[in-house]
mmCIF file of C-alpha atoms in Angstrom:
data_model
loop_
_atom_site.group_PDB
_atom_site.id
_atom_site.type_symbol
_atom_site.label_atom_id
_atom_site.label_comp_id
_atom_site.label_asym_id
_atom_site.label_seq_id
_atom_site.Cartn_x
_atom_site.Cartn_y
_atom_site.Cartn_z
ATOM 1 C CA MET A 1 -67.769 -27.430 0.514
ATOM 2 C CA SER A 2 -64.437 -25.237 1.875
ATOM 3 C CA ALA A 3 -63.561 -22.027 0.379
ATOM 4 C CA PRO A 4 -60.736 -22.056 -2.162
ATOM 5 C CA VAL A 5 -57.479 -21.399 -0.722
ATOM 6 C CA THR A 6 -55.835 -18.373 -2.891
ATOM 7 C CA GLU A 7 -52.568 -17.285 -2.489
ATOM 8 C CA PRO A 8 -51.804 -13.875 -1.081
ATOM 9 C CA SER A 9 -50.973 -11.717 -4.186
ATOM 10 C CA VAL A 10 -48.752 -8.309 -3.938
ATOM 11 C CA SER A 11 -49.819 -5.377 -5.975
ATOM 12 C CA PRO A 12 -47.542 -3.557 -8.589
ATOM 13 C CA GLU A 13 -47.305 -0.518 -6.773
ATOM 14 C CA GLY A 14 -45.550 -2.302 -3.651
ATOM 15 C CA THR A 15 -43.509 -4.048 -5.715
ATOM 16 C CA GLU A 16 -42.402 -1.012 -7.658
ATOM 17 C CA VAL A 17 -41.601 1.180 -4.113
ATOM 18 C CA ALA A 18 -39.595 -2.169 -2.831
ATOM 19 C CA THR A 19 -37.314 -1.977 -5.831
ATOM 20 C CA VAL A 20 -37.264 1.768 -5.560
ATOM 21 C CA VAL A 21 -35.900 1.384 -1.677
ATOM 22 C CA ARG A 22 -33.386 -1.061 -2.951
ATOM 23 C CA ARG A 23 -32.075 0.818 -5.544
ATOM 24 C CA GLY A 24 -32.031 4.010 -3.253
ATOM 25 C CA ARG A 25 -30.672 1.793 -0.676
ATOM 26 C CA ALA A 26 -27.801 0.383 -3.209
ATOM 27 C CA VAL A 27 -26.669 3.949 -4.603
ATOM 28 C CA LEU A 28 -26.260 5.377 -1.302
ATOM 29 C CA LEU A 29 -24.049 2.572 0.016
ATOM 30 C CA TRP A 30 -21.786 3.027 -2.803
ATOM 31 C CA VAL A 31 -22.029 7.117 -2.253
ATOM 32 C CA LEU A 32 -20.219 6.165 1.233
ATOM 33 C CA LEU A 33 -17.948 3.632 -0.272
ATOM 34 C CA LEU A 34 -17.097 6.552 -2.583
ATOM 35 C CA VAL A 35 -16.761 9.024 -0.031
ATOM 36 C CA VAL A 36 -14.692 6.734 2.174
ATOM 37 C CA GLY A 37 -12.349 6.032 -0.706
ATOM 38 C CA GLY A 38 -11.823 9.617 -1.424
ATOM 39 C CA ALA A 39 -10.991 10.384 2.343
ATOM 40 C CA VAL A 40 -8.622 7.831 2.201
ATOM 41 C CA ILE A 41 -6.760 8.862 -0.989
ATOM 42 C CA ALA A 42 -6.681 12.453 -0.059
ATOM 43 C CA VAL A 43 -5.236 10.971 3.389
ATOM 44 C CA ALA A 44 -2.572 9.033 1.344
ATOM 45 C CA ALA A 45 -1.866 11.792 -1.344
ATOM 46 C CA GLY A 46 -1.250 14.384 1.499
ATOM 47 C CA SER A 47 2.062 12.686 3.115
ATOM 48 C CA PRO A 48 4.382 12.373 0.792
ATOM 49 C CA SER A 49 6.053 9.368 0.701
ATOM 50 C CA PRO A 50 9.129 8.043 2.331
ATOM 51 C CA GLU A 51 11.295 7.894 -1.197
ATOM 52 C CA GLU A 52 9.698 11.450 -2.333
ATOM 53 C CA TYR A 53 10.276 13.342 0.515
ATOM 54 C CA LEU A 54 13.499 15.362 0.550
ATOM 55 C CA HIS A 55 14.643 13.492 -2.459
ATOM 56 C CA PRO A 56 17.378 15.225 -4.188
ATOM 57 C CA ASP A 57 16.003 14.390 -7.147
ATOM 58 C CA GLY A 58 12.345 14.710 -6.455
ATOM 59 C CA THR A 59 10.506 17.573 -8.197
ATOM 60 C CA GLY A 60 7.457 17.194 -6.228
ATOM 61 C CA GLN A 61 6.516 19.039 -3.676
ATOM 62 C CA GLY A 62 8.360 17.541 -0.989
ATOM 63 C CA GLY A 63 11.253 16.806 -3.222
ATOM 64 C CA THR A 64 14.413 19.173 -3.126
ATOM 65 C CA ALA A 65 15.173 18.809 -6.484
ATOM 66 C CA ALA A 66 15.137 23.018 -6.753
ATOM 67 C CA LEU A 67 17.728 22.995 -4.103
ATOM 68 C CA VAL A 68 20.226 20.781 -5.255
ATOM 69 C CA THR A 69 19.982 22.507 -8.977
ATOM 70 C CA VAL A 70 21.114 25.465 -7.571
ATOM 71 C CA LEU A 71 24.354 23.538 -5.690
ATOM 72 C CA ARG A 72 25.226 22.246 -9.045
ATOM 73 C CA ASP A 73 25.073 25.685 -11.022
ATOM 74 C CA ARG A 74 27.684 26.854 -8.804
ATOM 75 C CA GLY A 75 30.058 24.125 -9.028
ATOM 76 C CA ILE A 76 29.398 21.675 -6.085
ATOM 77 C CA ASP A 77 30.071 18.561 -6.970
ATOM 78 C CA VAL A 78 26.603 16.770 -5.715
ATOM 79 C CA ARG A 79 26.528 13.244 -5.369
ATOM 80 C CA VAL A 80 23.602 10.888 -3.959
ATOM 81 C CA ALA A 81 23.810 7.753 -2.287
ATOM 82 C CA GLU A 82 21.108 5.073 -0.679
ATOM 83 C CA THR A 83 23.299 3.508 1.510
ATOM 84 C CA SER A 84 25.739 4.404 4.009
ATOM 85 C CA ALA A 85 28.356 2.485 2.835
ATOM 86 C CA ASP A 86 28.226 4.315 -0.496
ATOM 87 C CA ALA A 87 27.519 7.488 1.479
ATOM 88 C CA VAL A 88 30.753 7.339 3.228
ATOM 89 C CA ARG A 89 32.325 6.234 0.187
ATOM 90 C CA ALA A 90 31.502 8.938 -2.440
ATOM 91 C CA ALA A 91 32.530 11.500 0.798
ATOM 92 C CA GLY A 92 36.037 9.966 0.943
ATOM 93 C CA ASP A 93 38.951 9.749 3.790
ATOM 94 C CA GLU A 94 39.579 13.611 3.390
ATOM 95 C CA ALA A 95 38.338 16.791 3.894
ATOM 96 C CA GLY A 96 36.368 18.796 1.133
ATOM 97 C CA SER A 97 33.188 16.797 1.283
ATOM 98 C CA THR A 98 30.189 17.211 3.413
ATOM 99 C CA ILE A 99 27.483 15.020 3.688
ATOM 100 C CA VAL A 100 23.754 16.124 4.307
ATOM 101 C CA LEU A 101 21.193 13.109 5.403
ATOM 102 C CA GLY A 102 17.890 13.619 4.034
ATOM 103 C CA ASN A 103 14.804 11.925 4.821
ATOM 104 C CA ALA A 104 15.596 8.941 7.350
ATOM 105 C CA ASP A 105 12.343 7.236 7.456
ATOM 106 C CA LEU A 106 14.221 4.443 6.289
ATOM 107 C CA LEU A 107 17.550 4.736 8.333
ATOM 108 C CA THR A 108 18.291 2.103 10.908
ATOM 109 C CA ASP A 109 20.417 2.717 13.941
ATOM 110 C CA THR A 110 23.280 -0.179 12.308
ATOM 111 C CA ALA A 111 23.443 2.655 9.194
ATOM 112 C CA ALA A 112 23.465 5.641 11.546
ATOM 113 C CA ARG A 113 26.527 3.898 13.539
ATOM 114 C CA ARG A 114 28.600 2.913 10.288
ATOM 115 C CA LEU A 115 28.008 6.826 9.354
ATOM 116 C CA LEU A 116 28.776 8.506 12.319
ATOM 117 C CA ARG A 117 32.029 5.787 12.469
ATOM 118 C CA ASP A 118 33.246 5.989 9.173
ATOM 119 C CA SER A 119 33.049 9.561 8.519
ATOM 120 C CA ARG A 120 35.126 11.126 11.068
ATOM 121 C CA GLY A 121 37.156 12.689 8.423
ATOM 122 C CA VAL A 122 34.439 14.693 6.691
ATOM 123 C CA ASP A 123 34.101 18.701 6.696
ATOM 124 C CA ARG A 124 30.865 18.298 8.263
ATOM 125 C CA ILE A 125 27.516 16.174 8.473
ATOM 126 C CA VAL A 126 23.784 17.838 7.775
ATOM 127 C CA VAL A 127 21.344 16.363 9.413
ATOM 128 C CA LEU A 128 18.585 18.081 7.475
ATOM 129 C CA ASP A 129 15.194 16.408 9.444
ATOM 130 C CA ALA A 130 16.458 16.331 13.141
ATOM 131 C CA SER A 131 13.413 14.662 14.558
ATOM 132 C CA ALA A 132 13.336 12.479 17.748
ATOM 133 C CA ARG A 133 13.725 9.612 15.982
ATOM 134 C CA THR A 134 16.659 10.316 13.722
ATOM 135 C CA LEU A 135 18.232 12.169 16.875
ATOM 136 C CA SER A 136 18.014 8.626 18.933
ATOM 137 C CA LEU A 137 19.100 6.696 16.075
ATOM 138 C CA LEU A 138 22.425 8.577 15.411
ATOM 139 C CA GLY A 139 22.769 8.248 19.599
ATOM 140 C CA LEU A 140 23.014 12.250 20.019
ATOM 141 C CA ASP A 141 22.585 14.029 23.420
ATOM 142 C CA VAL A 142 20.088 16.390 21.932
ATOM 143 C CA SER A 143 16.169 16.354 22.261
ATOM 144 C CA ALA A 144 13.625 17.644 19.558
ATOM 145 C CA ARG A 145 10.283 19.162 20.920
ATOM 146 C CA GLY A 146 7.649 21.064 18.469
ATOM 147 C CA VAL A 147 7.095 24.136 18.068
ATOM 148 C CA ALA A 148 5.270 26.092 20.122
ATOM 149 C CA GLN A 149 5.976 29.947 18.617
ATOM 150 C CA GLU A 150 8.048 30.044 15.542
ATOM 151 C CA PRO A 151 11.568 31.676 16.107
ATOM 152 C CA GLY A 152 12.381 35.198 14.884
ATOM 153 C CA THR A 153 16.002 35.733 13.603
ATOM 154 C CA ALA A 154 19.008 33.593 14.226
ATOM 155 C CA ASP A 155 20.774 35.522 16.959
ATOM 156 C CA CYS A 156 23.949 33.755 16.253
ATOM 157 C CA THR A 157 27.346 34.186 14.041
ATOM 158 C CA ARG A 158 27.803 30.813 11.722
ATOM 159 C CA PRO A 159 29.349 31.258 8.420
ATOM 160 C CA TRP A 160 26.178 30.035 6.773
ATOM 161 C CA VAL A 161 24.101 32.667 8.537
ATOM 162 C CA ARG A 162 23.615 36.259 7.853
ATOM 163 C CA PRO A 163 22.206 38.706 9.802
ATOM 164 C CA GLY A 164 18.257 39.358 9.763
ATOM 165 C CA ASP A 165 17.801 35.400 7.931
ATOM 166 C CA ARG A 166 14.539 34.141 9.033
ATOM 167 C CA VAL A 167 13.730 30.160 8.393
ATOM 168 C CA ALA A 168 10.060 29.013 7.949
ATOM 169 C CA PRO A 169 8.543 26.291 8.801
ATOM 170 C CA VAL A 170 10.313 24.858 11.477
ATOM 171 C CA LEU A 171 9.011 21.632 12.778
ATOM 172 C CA TRP A 172 11.629 20.515 15.568
ATOM 173 C CA MET A 173 12.965 22.889 18.630
ATOM 174 C CA LEU A 174 16.277 21.123 19.274
ATOM 175 C CA VAL A 175 17.660 21.070 22.888
ATOM 176 C CA PRO A 176 21.003 20.420 23.860
ATOM 177 C CA GLY A 177 21.599 17.968 26.891
ATOM 178 C CA ASN A 178 23.103 18.718 30.226
ATOM 179 C CA GLY A 179 26.524 16.667 28.820
ATOM 180 C CA LEU A 180 26.914 18.215 25.748
ATOM 181 C CA ARG A 181 29.806 20.701 25.289
ATOM 182 C CA GLY A 182 30.692 23.165 22.660
ATOM 183 C CA ALA A 183 27.115 23.167 21.212
ATOM 184 C CA SER A 184 26.213 26.629 19.297
ATOM 185 C CA GLY A 185 22.806 26.978 18.482
ATOM 186 C CA CYS A 186 20.579 29.416 16.054
ATOM 187 C CA TYR A 187 17.012 30.193 15.769
ATOM 188 C CA PRO A 188 16.260 30.530 19.328
ATOM 189 C CA ALA A 189 12.835 29.720 20.686
ATOM 190 C CA PRO A 190 11.431 32.203 23.084
ATOM 191 C CA ALA A 191 10.470 30.639 26.329
ATOM 192 C CA PRO A 192 6.795 31.171 27.529
ATOM 193 C CA GLY A 193 6.115 34.196 29.077
ATOM 194 C CA ARG A 194 9.241 35.983 27.883
ATOM 195 C CA THR A 195 9.537 39.561 28.322
ATOM 196 C CA THR A 196 10.502 42.297 25.961
ATOM 197 C CA ASP A 197 14.119 42.332 27.603
ATOM 198 C CA PRO A 198 16.195 39.912 25.184
ATOM 199 C CA ASP A 199 18.552 38.288 28.100
ATOM 200 C CA ALA A 200 15.428 38.024 30.912
ATOM 201 C CA LEU A 201 14.872 33.830 29.943
ATOM 202 C CA PRO A 202 17.045 32.085 27.954
ATOM 203 C CA PRO A 203 15.416 30.216 25.377
ATOM 204 C CA THR A 204 13.849 26.361 25.272
ATOM 205 C CA GLY A 205 15.309 24.768 22.089
ATOM 206 C CA TYR A 206 16.645 25.977 18.832
ATOM 207 C CA ALA A 207 15.934 25.409 15.515
ATOM 208 C CA ALA A 208 19.500 24.522 14.323
ATOM 209 C CA LEU A 209 22.514 23.539 16.255
ATOM 210 C CA ASP A 210 26.083 23.193 15.670
ATOM 211 C CA LEU A 211 28.048 20.163 17.523
ATOM 212 C CA PRO A 212 31.528 20.054 17.206
ATOM 213 C CA ALA A 213 33.539 17.677 15.907
ATOM 214 C CA ASP A 214 34.884 14.719 18.710
ATOM 215 C CA GLY A 215 35.901 11.223 18.883
ATOM 216 C CA ARG A 216 32.475 9.739 17.714
ATOM 217 C CA HIS A 217 31.719 12.082 14.419
ATOM 218 C CA ALA A 218 32.809 14.810 12.604
ATOM 219 C CA ALA A 219 31.259 18.280 12.934
ATOM 220 C CA MET A 220 27.623 18.336 12.531
ATOM 221 C CA THR A 221 24.708 20.561 12.294
ATOM 222 C CA LEU A 222 21.371 19.371 13.102
ATOM 223 C CA VAL A 223 18.278 20.964 11.369
ATOM 224 C CA GLY A 224 15.185 21.795 12.713
ATOM 225 C CA PHE A 225 13.211 23.270 9.377
ATOM 226 C CA PRO A 226 13.751 20.010 6.677
ATOM 227 C CA ASP A 227 10.411 21.913 4.824
ATOM 228 C CA ALA A 228 12.487 24.845 4.231
ATOM 229 C CA ALA A 229 14.650 22.546 2.000
ATOM 230 C CA THR A 230 11.627 21.376 -0.509
ATOM 231 C CA ASN A 231 10.208 22.627 -3.601
ATOM 232 C CA ARG A 232 7.531 24.205 -2.057
ATOM 233 C CA TYR A 233 8.971 26.507 0.717
ATOM 234 C CA VAL A 234 12.836 26.817 -0.790
ATOM 235 C CA THR A 235 12.293 30.030 -2.187
ATOM 236 C CA ASP A 236 10.271 31.728 0.815
ATOM 237 C CA SER A 237 11.814 33.759 3.448
ATOM 238 C CA ALA A 238 15.930 32.984 3.417
ATOM 239 C CA ASN A 239 15.504 29.335 3.075
ATOM 240 C CA ALA A 240 17.437 29.086 -0.053
ATOM 241 C CA GLY A 241 20.178 31.283 0.699
ATOM 242 C CA LEU A 242 20.821 29.538 4.083
ATOM 243 C CA LEU A 243 20.726 26.164 2.865
ATOM 244 C CA VAL A 244 23.149 27.053 0.010
ATOM 245 C CA ARG A 245 25.558 28.531 2.533
ATOM 246 C CA LEU A 246 25.090 25.340 4.650
ATOM 247 C CA LEU A 247 25.507 22.812 2.132
ATOM 248 C CA GLY A 248 27.950 24.101 -0.541
ATOM 249 C CA ALA A 249 30.458 25.133 1.926
ATOM 250 C CA SER A 250 32.297 21.905 0.600
ATOM 251 C CA PRO A 251 33.568 21.498 -2.723
ATOM 252 C CA ARG A 252 31.673 17.937 -2.720
ATOM 253 C CA LEU A 253 28.234 17.199 -1.310
ATOM 254 C CA VAL A 254 26.822 13.823 -1.022
ATOM 255 C CA TRP A 255 23.289 13.602 -0.305
ATOM 256 C CA TYR A 256 22.875 10.440 1.734
ATOM 257 C CA HIS A 257 18.773 9.371 1.555
ATOM 258 C CA PRO A 258 18.459 6.060 2.778
ATOM 259 C CA GLY A 259 16.751 3.250 0.830
ATOM 260 C CA ILE A 260 14.903 -0.209 0.876
ATOM 261 C CA GLU A 261 18.414 -1.827 0.368
ATOM 262 C CA ASP A 262 19.998 -0.095 3.023
ATOM 263 C CA ALA A 263 17.169 -0.928 5.423
ATOM 264 C CA THR A 264 17.977 -4.314 4.365
ATOM 265 C CA ASP A 265 21.479 -4.807 4.402
ATOM 266 C CA ASN A 266 21.601 -2.517 7.866
ATOM 267 C CA PRO A 267 18.263 -4.057 9.873
ATOM 268 C CA SER A 268 17.922 -2.391 13.289
ATOM 269 C CA GLN A 269 18.977 -3.761 15.981
ATOM 270 C CA ARG A 270 16.217 -2.336 18.222
ATOM 271 C CA ASP A 271 12.489 -1.594 17.124
ATOM 272 C CA GLU A 272 11.931 1.638 16.214
ATOM 273 C CA GLY A 273 8.702 1.059 14.558
ATOM 274 C CA SER A 274 7.451 0.551 11.112
ATOM 275 C CA VAL A 275 8.819 1.868 8.144
ATOM 276 C CA TRP A 276 5.331 2.425 7.240
ATOM 277 C CA PRO A 277 3.299 5.696 6.783
ATOM 278 C CA GLU A 278 1.617 6.866 10.264
ATOM 279 C CA TRP A 279 -1.896 7.175 7.937
ATOM 280 C CA ALA A 280 -1.087 3.929 6.888
ATOM 281 C CA GLY A 281 -2.523 1.874 9.501
ATOM 282 C CA PRO A 282 -5.649 4.056 10.165
ATOM 283 C CA ALA A 283 -6.507 4.026 6.692
ATOM 284 C CA LEU A 284 -6.369 0.239 6.577
ATOM 285 C CA VAL A 285 -8.673 -0.128 9.554
ATOM 286 C CA LEU A 286 -11.224 2.146 7.484
ATOM 287 C CA ALA A 287 -10.863 0.296 4.602
ATOM 288 C CA GLY A 288 -11.648 -3.006 6.582
ATOM 289 C CA LEU A 289 -14.730 -1.245 8.343
ATOM 290 C CA ALA A 290 -15.851 0.088 5.060
ATOM 291 C CA PHE A 291 -15.919 -3.374 3.682
ATOM 292 C CA VAL A 292 -17.047 -5.290 6.219
ATOM 293 C CA ALA A 293 -20.069 -2.780 6.332
ATOM 294 C CA PHE A 294 -20.588 -3.787 2.526
ATOM 295 C CA ALA A 295 -20.712 -7.057 2.614
ATOM 296 C CA VAL A 296 -23.259 -6.608 5.992
ATOM 297 C CA SER A 297 -25.618 -4.672 4.009
ATOM 298 C CA ARG A 298 -25.457 -6.988 0.478
ATOM 299 C CA GLY A 299 -25.696 -10.216 2.438
ATOM 300 C CA ARG A 300 -28.419 -9.970 5.257
ATOM 301 C CA ARG A 301 -31.951 -10.215 4.149
ATOM 302 C CA LEU A 302 -33.912 -7.134 4.230
ATOM 303 C CA GLY A 303 -37.361 -8.363 4.809
ATOM 304 C CA ARG A 304 -39.286 -11.565 3.921
ATOM 305 C CA LEU A 305 -39.076 -12.942 0.106
ATOM 306 C CA VAL A 306 -41.342 -11.365 -2.179
ATOM 307 C CA PRO A 307 -42.836 -13.036 -5.232
ATOM 308 C CA GLU A 308 -42.480 -11.170 -8.329
ATOM 309 C CA PRO A 309 -43.698 -12.292 -12.020
ATOM 310 C CA LEU A 310 -41.491 -13.159 -14.782
ATOM 311 C CA PRO A 311 -41.800 -10.485 -17.590
ATOM 312 C CA VAL A 312 -41.767 -13.818 -19.835
ATOM 313 C CA VAL A 313 -42.033 -17.597 -19.477
ATOM 314 C CA VAL A 314 -38.882 -19.429 -20.896
ATOM 315 C CA ARG A 315 -39.225 -22.850 -21.716
ATOM 316 C CA ALA A 316 -36.730 -25.523 -20.563
ATOM 317 C CA THR A 317 -35.942 -26.697 -24.096
ATOM 318 C CA GLU A 318 -34.688 -22.944 -25.534
ATOM 319 C CA THR A 319 -32.482 -22.553 -22.406
ATOM 320 C CA THR A 320 -30.650 -25.852 -23.636
ATOM 321 C CA GLU A 321 -30.665 -25.335 -27.020
ATOM 322 C CA SER A 322 -29.182 -21.634 -26.098
ATOM 323 C CA ARG A 323 -27.013 -22.833 -23.979
ATOM 324 C CA ALA A 324 -25.751 -25.204 -26.837
ATOM 325 C CA GLU A 325 -25.359 -22.763 -29.266
ATOM 326 C CA LEU A 326 -23.092 -20.489 -27.355
ATOM 327 C CA TYR A 327 -21.106 -23.839 -26.694
ATOM 328 C CA ARG A 328 -20.920 -24.456 -29.797
ATOM 329 C CA VAL A 329 -19.857 -20.431 -31.264
ATOM 330 C CA ALA A 330 -17.138 -21.037 -28.598
ATOM 331 C CA ASP A 331 -16.023 -24.261 -30.207
ATOM 332 C CA ASP A 332 -15.961 -25.400 -27.055
ATOM 333 C CA ARG A 333 -16.435 -28.861 -27.234
ATOM 334 C CA ALA A 334 -14.451 -29.925 -23.984
ATOM 335 C CA ARG A 335 -16.893 -28.053 -21.829
ATOM 336 C CA ALA A 336 -19.901 -29.196 -23.170
ATOM 337 C CA ALA A 337 -18.482 -32.992 -23.040
ATOM 338 C CA ARG A 338 -17.432 -32.213 -19.490
ATOM 339 C CA ILE A 339 -20.905 -31.409 -18.326
ATOM 340 C CA LEU A 340 -22.331 -34.212 -20.566
ATOM 341 C CA ARG A 341 -20.223 -36.421 -18.366
ATOM 342 C CA HIS A 342 -20.940 -34.679 -15.399
ATOM 343 C CA ALA A 343 -24.621 -34.876 -15.387
ATOM 344 C CA THR A 344 -24.777 -38.151 -16.269
ATOM 345 C CA LEU A 345 -22.386 -39.418 -13.230
ATOM 346 C CA ALA A 346 -24.678 -37.645 -11.278
ATOM 347 C CA ARG A 347 -28.076 -39.509 -12.632
ATOM 348 C CA LEU A 348 -26.159 -42.968 -12.185
ATOM 349 C CA SER A 349 -25.037 -42.157 -8.968
ATOM 350 C CA ARG A 350 -28.510 -41.297 -7.610
ATOM 351 C CA ARG A 351 -29.922 -44.445 -9.863
ATOM 352 C CA LEU A 352 -27.296 -46.854 -8.721
ATOM 353 C CA GLY A 353 -27.871 -45.666 -4.760
ATOM 354 C CA LEU A 354 -24.203 -44.455 -4.816
ATOM 355 C CA ALA A 355 -23.337 -41.393 -2.086
ATOM 356 C CA PRO A 356 -23.044 -38.245 -3.392
ATOM 357 C CA GLY A 357 -19.324 -37.259 -4.733
ATOM 358 C CA ALA A 358 -18.448 -41.463 -4.484
ATOM 359 C CA PRO A 359 -15.202 -42.138 -6.183
ATOM 360 C CA LEU A 360 -15.630 -42.689 -10.286
ATOM 361 C CA ASP A 361 -13.490 -46.257 -10.124
ATOM 362 C CA ALA A 362 -16.589 -47.500 -7.516
ATOM 363 C CA LEU A 363 -19.614 -45.648 -9.993
ATOM 364 C CA VAL A 364 -17.697 -47.640 -12.716
ATOM 365 C CA ASP A 365 -17.729 -50.691 -10.940
ATOM 366 C CA ALA A 366 -21.359 -50.457 -10.236
ATOM 367 C CA VAL A 367 -22.123 -49.612 -13.838
ATOM 368 C CA ALA A 368 -20.683 -52.594 -15.132
ATOM 369 C CA ARG A 369 -22.417 -54.848 -12.376
ATOM 370 C CA ALA A 370 -25.659 -53.323 -13.444
ATOM 371 C CA THR A 371 -24.975 -53.637 -17.639
ATOM 372 C CA THR A 372 -22.396 -56.259 -18.182
ATOM 373 C CA MET A 373 -20.599 -54.035 -19.712
ATOM 374 C CA PRO A 374 -16.933 -54.403 -19.729
ATOM 375 C CA PRO A 375 -15.544 -51.759 -16.806
ATOM 376 C CA ALA A 376 -13.137 -50.413 -19.571
ATOM 377 C CA GLN A 377 -15.396 -49.584 -21.816
ATOM 378 C CA VAL A 378 -17.623 -48.300 -18.931
ATOM 379 C CA ASP A 379 -14.348 -46.125 -17.694
ATOM 380 C CA ALA A 380 -13.377 -44.587 -20.972
ATOM 381 C CA LEU A 381 -16.942 -43.227 -21.933
ATOM 382 C CA LEU A 382 -17.884 -41.399 -18.170
ATOM 383 C CA ARG A 383 -13.938 -40.191 -17.743
ATOM 384 C CA ASP A 384 -13.174 -36.970 -18.770
ATOM 385 C CA GLY A 385 -11.244 -36.866 -22.273
ATOM 386 C CA PRO A 386 -11.020 -34.689 -25.165
ATOM 387 C CA ALA A 387 -13.922 -34.673 -27.661
ATOM 388 C CA PRO A 388 -12.668 -34.228 -31.366
ATOM 389 C CA ASP A 389 -15.098 -33.043 -33.313
ATOM 390 C CA GLU A 390 -18.991 -32.566 -33.228
ATOM 391 C CA ALA A 391 -19.437 -35.479 -34.440
ATOM 392 C CA GLY A 392 -17.477 -37.072 -31.671
ATOM 393 C CA LEU A 393 -19.312 -35.216 -29.237
ATOM 394 C CA VAL A 394 -22.735 -36.045 -30.690
ATOM 395 C CA SER A 395 -21.598 -39.946 -30.394
ATOM 396 C CA LEU A 396 -20.608 -39.389 -26.670
ATOM 397 C CA ALA A 397 -23.988 -37.873 -25.780
ATOM 398 C CA GLN A 398 -25.325 -41.155 -27.676
ATOM 399 C CA GLN A 399 -23.523 -43.299 -25.680
ATOM 400 C CA LEU A 400 -24.223 -41.336 -22.553
ATOM 401 C CA ALA A 401 -27.867 -41.698 -23.360
ATOM 402 C CA HIS A 402 -27.849 -45.452 -24.627
ATOM 403 C CA LEU A 403 -25.810 -46.276 -20.882
ATOM 404 C CA GLU A 404 -28.511 -44.736 -18.458
ATOM 405 C CA GLU A 405 -30.823 -46.584 -20.744
ATOM 406 C CA LYS A 406 -29.333 -49.704 -20.074
ATOM 407 C CA VAL A 407 -29.298 -49.028 -16.561
ATOM 408 C CA ALA A 408 -32.613 -48.163 -16.487
ATOM 409 C CA ARG A 409 -33.311 -51.392 -17.709
ATOM 410 C CA HIS A 410 -31.569 -53.411 -15.041
ATOM 411 C CA ASP A 411 -33.654 -51.782 -12.260
#
């Protein structure tokens, strides 16, 4: 006589250890996701959005509301324009206006050409953020490079500069091309290896560059220290006084801050890159990798299945009664009727040998043949329809049960 076969048992201690390991792994995963999410948010918060940076109404660290307030207090008529057409219209055709181009992230080459072409009568155009992209869009023979060493004093004689003025921080050093005539630079950068003799080597670039008016554009001032105009740095060094003199030279100042509408109405005729900030791509990649890691960790089976004893045994009738009570409390008779019909359809399909998912019309015909009931009566009983009240729902359940019994007797 063979020995009885016994099922392998799992000790309570082993089950408890496995539960602790699973919970610890889940907690560690959520902590990792929180760290990654925090890093993404920090990167996003660290860079001002294209709409806020250098905006004349911006009160954050990247806005320029403080500078605009000072200009208005000095009697300057400051007007804000978000399209090149509005900027030209606000400046007018006669002298007495200065146009300042703030954040140019949303500027297109079409809008830039319109601005230069239609504003030749203004006193001056100030490009507050003369980055390489902005200079390329404007079609100027000037290049921009990063700052290797902060420039010293202005070392120039311009109406908006005072002796001893210093400016910080500087982002771009502007280098005029060989074909550019009449350009005058301020805040020169010392050449590498420069000696104590100021005339030993020529400067390699300027933090600000004045261009004379020509047939293509009005007089222009290119600025390589845009952050100096922001609320964060405007009170540092001589930033405030220098920028007030530069932007307040005319009685009217038109602050052109390109917006989405301008970029839509004036699409670029060449690919100048995305309007999304630079951190958007890496952030999306990082978020995607974090999601994939989360999905893999939650989806893979970590070892064999371990049987665990249920804390209590629940009878099927109690579960059915509990669900029925929930439907009754929610007064969801339509859903209860739909569940009853679907269960009857599944049982009738199996009993009559129909394929799963067979059309309702085919099932109605098969039931009518098996029970000799009229097809219309069978269709009305099996097809979804509202249950007017609880009595109607009870009647429906009884009719469905009776129908199943008739099909079973036919078999």
